[in-house]
Amino acid sequence: MRPDSLLRHPGFRQLFAGDSASQLGTFVGMTAIPLLAAVTLAATPFEMGLLTTAETLGFLLIGLPAGVWVDRLRKRSLMLTADLVRGGLLLSIPIAWWAGVLTMPQVLVIVLLTSFATVFFDVSYQAYLPALVGRERLLEGNAKLQGVQSSAQIAGPSVAGVLVQFLGAASTVVLTGAGYLASALCLWRIRTVERRPPRTGHARLVPQMLEGLRFVAADRPLRAIVACTATANMFGAAAQAVEVLFLTRTAGLSPAEVGMLLAVAGVGGIGAALCAGPIVRWFGQARSIWLLPLLTWPGGLLVPLAGPGWGLVLAGLGLALTGFGVILYNIAQVSYRQAITPDRLLGRMNASVRFVVWGAMPLGGLLGGALGEGLGLTGALWVAMAGQTAGALWVVCSPLRRMRDLPVAEKEAQETALPTA
């Protein structure tokens, strides 16, 4: 470990450990819950679309006001509460299954309520990191946390597939709930003092939400990033809605094989996280945001070729390539967003961005379910993967294409001068 590594920072080390437990549980759940719906509860394509919608609907319903509340409160406390709520909700799934009363509507409600807690956690988390490690170390911090996500993306689906095969999907969800509770324990152990946000008096909710939206809309590179991410997320959610059904019913894979295949995307993600710093510095941050998706996201077009033998290999290569590009894109664009935003607007900026980019995912879930019913599982997956790849055109055709690096310092000074609503 390097002497200046962030893993020597006590607060970041606890955040890193908590994120590891949380991400592992999340990716176990992202495989186990769809398998529970598809295999155990015999869900239809439309019901699978509703499940995907429920996972992210919270960002569309409460994303903007959540950003205002996050800016008014201490972030670590919000994250800790959100983890406890998510852990309790998801542990109710295996309890209901063991009692013989679990139904598909119940799973949908639990997943929806979990998404509300996730809104507060994710908005707080991205606003908390600059305060914890400083803006000058954001690239390193985001790269390490993205590496955790990619590692969990490998281990989570693989573990979930094997456990579902032998223990059943409902029992496997225990690991998801336990991951969130472990994350809460790590957050509780952080001793870094978080500064209390300044009091806003009687500032009204709507004007403060609009200030966050105006900040995002005023920055042309940020607008392109939001449009790109929203498009990719919408079609990615459409793919997710039919992916497990396609792999189990059309491609004929077992739950363990499904888990192993979905884990492959994390292999590319780990490679991206390990070499993110040199790659982004070599390409330039602006160029990384548009060129890397253009080169890597078309790998998703190999996924509909999944099947026994070479089809499985091609689909795995496509997922690994896409995972590599997505992680590099996320590290570059999230670090940019955090660097240009004044402290007082971090929560609202993150909430405004996530309102759009995650709010597109419930619509994508419904789109995937409808495409699955109308075009069949294979046709729906082709359309979804093509749409996800086309999302890169927003940044390719933006001012970012004429830039190598982003004018972070200059932009930060300009935006800090904006009047307070």
Short mmCIF file of C-alpha atoms in Angstrom, two decimals, residues 148-387:
data_model
loop_
_atom_site.label_atom_id
_atom_site.label_comp_id
_atom_site.label_asym_id
_atom_site.label_seq_id
_atom_site.Cartn_x
_atom_site.Cartn_y
_atom_site.Cartn_z
CA VAL A 148 -15.27 -2.14 -5.18
CA GLN A 149 -18.37 -2.02 -7.35
CA SER A 150 -16.68 -3.97 -10.13
CA SER A 151 -15.35 -6.58 -7.72
CA ALA A 152 -18.83 -6.98 -6.27
CA GLN A 153 -20.20 -7.23 -9.79
CA ILE A 154 -17.99 -10.28 -10.29
CA ALA A 155 -18.50 -11.92 -6.90
CA GLY A 156 -22.16 -10.99 -6.35
CA PRO A 157 -23.82 -12.64 -9.37
CA SER A 158 -21.50 -15.64 -9.16
CA VAL A 159 -22.25 -16.19 -5.47
CA ALA A 160 -25.94 -15.52 -6.05
CA GLY A 161 -26.19 -17.98 -8.94
CA VAL A 162 -24.59 -20.80 -6.93
CA LEU A 163 -26.62 -20.07 -3.78
CA VAL A 164 -29.87 -19.85 -5.74
CA GLN A 165 -29.04 -23.19 -7.34
CA PHE A 166 -28.59 -24.91 -3.99
CA LEU A 167 -30.45 -22.85 -1.36
CA GLY A 168 -33.18 -21.13 -3.35
CA ALA A 169 -33.54 -17.50 -4.41
CA ALA A 170 -35.41 -16.25 -1.34
CA SER A 171 -32.81 -17.58 1.10
CA THR A 172 -30.03 -15.97 -0.96
CA VAL A 173 -31.57 -12.52 -0.42
CA VAL A 174 -30.43 -12.79 3.23
CA LEU A 175 -26.94 -11.86 2.02
CA THR A 176 -28.27 -8.63 0.50
CA GLY A 177 -29.94 -7.51 3.72
CA ALA A 178 -26.87 -8.45 5.75
CA GLY A 179 -24.64 -6.42 3.41
CA TYR A 180 -26.61 -3.24 4.09
CA LEU A 181 -26.50 -3.81 7.85
CA ALA A 182 -22.71 -4.33 7.69
CA SER A 183 -22.41 -1.10 5.71
CA ALA A 184 -24.35 0.76 8.41
CA LEU A 185 -21.93 -0.55 11.06
CA CYS A 186 -18.91 0.71 9.10
CA LEU A 187 -20.47 4.14 8.57
CA TRP A 188 -21.23 4.36 12.30
CA ARG A 189 -17.52 3.77 13.01
CA ILE A 190 -16.34 6.76 10.92
CA ARG A 191 -14.92 9.31 13.36
CA THR A 192 -14.18 12.12 10.87
CA VAL A 193 -16.19 15.13 12.03
CA GLU A 194 -18.64 16.25 9.35
CA ARG A 195 -19.35 19.96 9.29
CA ARG A 196 -23.00 20.84 9.89
CA PRO A 197 -24.53 22.39 6.73
CA PRO A 198 -25.37 26.10 7.13
CA ARG A 199 -28.93 26.80 8.15
CA THR A 200 -31.17 27.91 5.29
CA GLY A 201 -33.76 29.61 7.47
CA HIS A 202 -37.16 29.40 5.86
CA ALA A 203 -35.88 28.70 2.35
CA ARG A 204 -38.60 27.02 0.36
CA LEU A 205 -38.25 23.56 -1.13
CA VAL A 206 -39.19 24.28 -4.76
CA PRO A 207 -36.80 27.23 -5.34
CA GLN A 208 -33.94 25.20 -3.90
CA MET A 209 -34.77 22.24 -6.14
CA LEU A 210 -34.86 24.58 -9.15
CA GLU A 211 -31.45 25.99 -8.24
CA GLY A 212 -29.96 22.51 -8.52
CA LEU A 213 -31.64 21.95 -11.89
CA ARG A 214 -30.47 25.34 -13.18
CA PHE A 215 -26.90 24.56 -12.16
CA VAL A 216 -26.95 21.32 -14.17
CA ALA A 217 -28.71 22.89 -17.17
CA ALA A 218 -26.27 25.83 -17.35
CA ASP A 219 -23.22 23.65 -18.02
CA ARG A 220 -23.08 22.39 -21.62
CA PRO A 221 -20.70 19.45 -21.00
CA LEU A 222 -22.78 18.42 -17.98
CA ARG A 223 -25.98 18.54 -20.05
CA ALA A 224 -24.43 16.18 -22.60
CA ILE A 225 -23.23 13.84 -19.85
CA VAL A 226 -26.72 13.73 -18.32
CA ALA A 227 -28.37 13.03 -21.68
CA CYS A 228 -25.85 10.29 -22.48
CA THR A 229 -26.21 8.60 -19.10
CA ALA A 230 -30.01 8.85 -19.12
CA THR A 231 -30.28 7.26 -22.57
CA ALA A 232 -27.85 4.46 -21.70
CA ASN A 233 -29.63 3.85 -18.39
CA MET A 234 -33.09 3.76 -19.95
CA PHE A 235 -32.15 1.15 -22.53
CA GLY A 236 -29.94 -0.65 -20.01
CA ALA A 237 -32.99 -1.01 -17.76
CA ALA A 238 -34.99 -2.27 -20.73
CA ALA A 239 -32.30 -4.92 -21.26
CA GLN A 240 -32.29 -5.79 -17.56
CA ALA A 241 -36.05 -6.34 -17.64
CA VAL A 242 -35.76 -9.21 -20.12
CA GLU A 243 -32.15 -10.35 -19.61
CA VAL A 244 -32.73 -13.02 -16.96
CA LEU A 245 -35.78 -14.36 -18.79
CA PHE A 246 -33.79 -14.48 -22.04
CA LEU A 247 -30.84 -16.25 -20.44
CA THR A 248 -32.97 -18.84 -18.60
CA ARG A 249 -35.78 -19.47 -21.10
CA THR A 250 -34.27 -18.71 -24.54
CA ALA A 251 -30.56 -19.35 -24.04
CA GLY A 252 -31.30 -22.27 -21.69
CA LEU A 253 -28.77 -21.37 -18.99
CA SER A 254 -28.98 -22.57 -15.39
CA PRO A 255 -29.12 -20.06 -12.49
CA ALA A 256 -25.42 -20.72 -11.77
CA GLU A 257 -24.50 -20.08 -15.42
CA VAL A 258 -26.59 -16.90 -15.43
CA GLY A 259 -24.75 -15.67 -12.35
CA MET A 260 -21.36 -16.43 -13.85
CA LEU A 261 -22.21 -14.65 -17.11
CA LEU A 262 -23.56 -11.52 -15.41
CA ALA A 263 -20.43 -11.42 -13.24
CA VAL A 264 -18.19 -11.09 -16.29
CA ALA A 265 -19.04 -7.40 -16.68
CA GLY A 266 -17.28 -6.84 -13.37
CA VAL A 267 -14.04 -8.26 -14.77
CA GLY A 268 -13.83 -5.39 -17.22
CA GLY A 269 -14.87 -3.00 -14.48
CA ILE A 270 -12.02 -4.07 -12.19
CA GLY A 271 -9.52 -3.58 -15.00
CA ALA A 272 -10.94 -0.10 -15.58
CA ALA A 273 -10.78 0.83 -11.89
CA LEU A 274 -7.18 -0.36 -11.56
CA CYS A 275 -5.92 1.70 -14.50
CA ALA A 276 -8.41 4.58 -14.43
CA GLY A 277 -5.91 7.25 -13.35
CA PRO A 278 -3.32 6.62 -16.10
CA ILE A 279 -5.98 6.12 -18.79
CA VAL A 280 -7.93 9.28 -17.95
CA ARG A 281 -4.73 11.34 -17.71
CA TRP A 282 -3.45 9.91 -21.02
CA PHE A 283 -6.69 10.46 -22.95
CA GLY A 284 -7.68 13.61 -21.06
CA GLN A 285 -10.80 13.81 -18.90
CA ALA A 286 -13.04 15.31 -21.59
CA ARG A 287 -11.85 12.84 -24.24
CA SER A 288 -12.33 9.92 -21.84
CA ILE A 289 -15.97 10.86 -21.35
CA TRP A 290 -16.85 10.56 -25.05
CA LEU A 291 -14.22 8.34 -26.71
CA LEU A 292 -14.22 5.41 -24.28
CA PRO A 293 -18.01 4.81 -24.50
CA LEU A 294 -17.77 5.03 -28.30
CA LEU A 295 -15.11 2.30 -28.30
CA THR A 296 -16.53 -0.03 -25.65
CA TRP A 297 -20.31 0.22 -25.33
CA PRO A 298 -20.99 -1.57 -28.65
CA GLY A 299 -19.83 -4.72 -26.83
CA GLY A 300 -23.38 -4.99 -25.48
CA LEU A 301 -24.54 -5.99 -28.98
CA LEU A 302 -22.90 -9.40 -28.40
CA VAL A 303 -25.18 -10.25 -25.45
CA PRO A 304 -28.20 -11.36 -27.56
CA LEU A 305 -25.89 -14.02 -29.05
CA ALA A 306 -25.71 -15.81 -25.68
CA GLY A 307 -26.21 -19.55 -25.73
CA PRO A 308 -24.31 -22.79 -25.16
CA GLY A 309 -20.75 -22.88 -26.45
CA TRP A 310 -19.32 -19.95 -28.39
CA GLY A 311 -22.45 -17.87 -27.86
CA LEU A 312 -21.71 -17.80 -24.16
CA VAL A 313 -18.09 -16.75 -24.80
CA LEU A 314 -19.13 -13.91 -27.14
CA ALA A 315 -21.73 -12.64 -24.68
CA GLY A 316 -19.14 -12.70 -21.89
CA LEU A 317 -16.64 -10.73 -23.98
CA GLY A 318 -19.31 -8.17 -24.78
CA LEU A 319 -20.24 -7.73 -21.13
CA ALA A 320 -16.57 -7.41 -20.08
CA LEU A 321 -15.88 -4.76 -22.73
CA THR A 322 -18.99 -2.80 -21.83
CA GLY A 323 -18.19 -3.02 -18.12
CA PHE A 324 -14.70 -1.66 -18.78
CA GLY A 325 -16.06 1.35 -20.64
CA VAL A 326 -18.89 2.09 -18.22
CA ILE A 327 -16.60 2.22 -15.18
CA LEU A 328 -14.06 4.52 -16.88
CA TYR A 329 -16.88 6.78 -18.06
CA ASN A 330 -18.36 6.92 -14.56
CA ILE A 331 -15.04 7.71 -12.88
CA ALA A 332 -14.33 10.55 -15.30
CA GLN A 333 -17.78 12.16 -15.33
CA VAL A 334 -18.57 11.78 -11.61
CA SER A 335 -15.21 13.29 -10.64
CA TYR A 336 -15.90 16.21 -12.97
CA ARG A 337 -19.35 16.78 -11.47
CA GLN A 338 -18.02 16.74 -7.92
CA ALA A 339 -15.10 19.03 -8.76
CA ILE A 340 -17.08 21.86 -10.40
CA THR A 341 -19.91 22.00 -7.85
CA PRO A 342 -19.82 24.28 -4.77
CA ASP A 343 -20.29 22.47 -1.45
CA ARG A 344 -23.67 24.05 -0.79
CA LEU A 345 -25.03 22.59 -4.07
CA LEU A 346 -23.50 19.11 -4.05
CA GLY A 347 -26.63 17.34 -2.82
CA ARG A 348 -28.93 19.16 -5.20
CA MET A 349 -26.58 18.74 -8.16
CA ASN A 350 -26.34 14.99 -7.53
CA ALA A 351 -30.09 14.74 -6.99
CA SER A 352 -30.85 16.71 -10.16
CA VAL A 353 -28.53 14.51 -12.23
CA ARG A 354 -29.87 11.32 -10.70
CA PHE A 355 -33.46 12.49 -11.07
CA VAL A 356 -32.88 12.44 -14.82
CA VAL A 357 -30.42 9.58 -15.29
CA TRP A 358 -31.98 7.19 -12.77
CA GLY A 359 -35.48 8.49 -13.39
CA ALA A 360 -35.12 7.20 -16.95
CA MET A 361 -34.67 3.65 -15.65
CA PRO A 362 -38.26 3.02 -14.48
CA LEU A 363 -39.40 4.07 -17.96
CA GLY A 364 -36.82 1.69 -19.40
CA GLY A 365 -38.10 -1.15 -17.25
CA LEU A 366 -41.61 -0.63 -18.59
CA LEU A 367 -40.23 -0.33 -22.13
CA GLY A 368 -38.34 -3.62 -21.74
CA GLY A 369 -41.43 -5.40 -20.45
CA ALA A 370 -43.52 -4.08 -23.35
CA LEU A 371 -40.84 -4.99 -25.91
CA GLY A 372 -40.58 -8.47 -24.40
CA GLU A 373 -44.32 -9.00 -24.78
CA GLY A 374 -44.42 -7.54 -28.31
CA LEU A 375 -41.12 -8.56 -29.96
CA GLY A 376 -40.18 -11.57 -27.88
CA LEU A 377 -37.22 -11.80 -25.54
CA THR A 378 -34.51 -11.90 -28.21
CA GLY A 379 -35.92 -8.98 -30.22
CA ALA A 380 -36.38 -6.90 -27.08
CA LEU A 381 -32.76 -7.50 -26.05
CA TRP A 382 -31.44 -6.45 -29.48
CA VAL A 383 -33.40 -3.19 -29.37
CA ALA A 384 -32.32 -2.46 -25.81
CA MET A 385 -28.62 -3.07 -26.44
CA ALA A 386 -28.67 -0.97 -29.62
CA GLY A 387 -30.31 1.90 -27.74
#
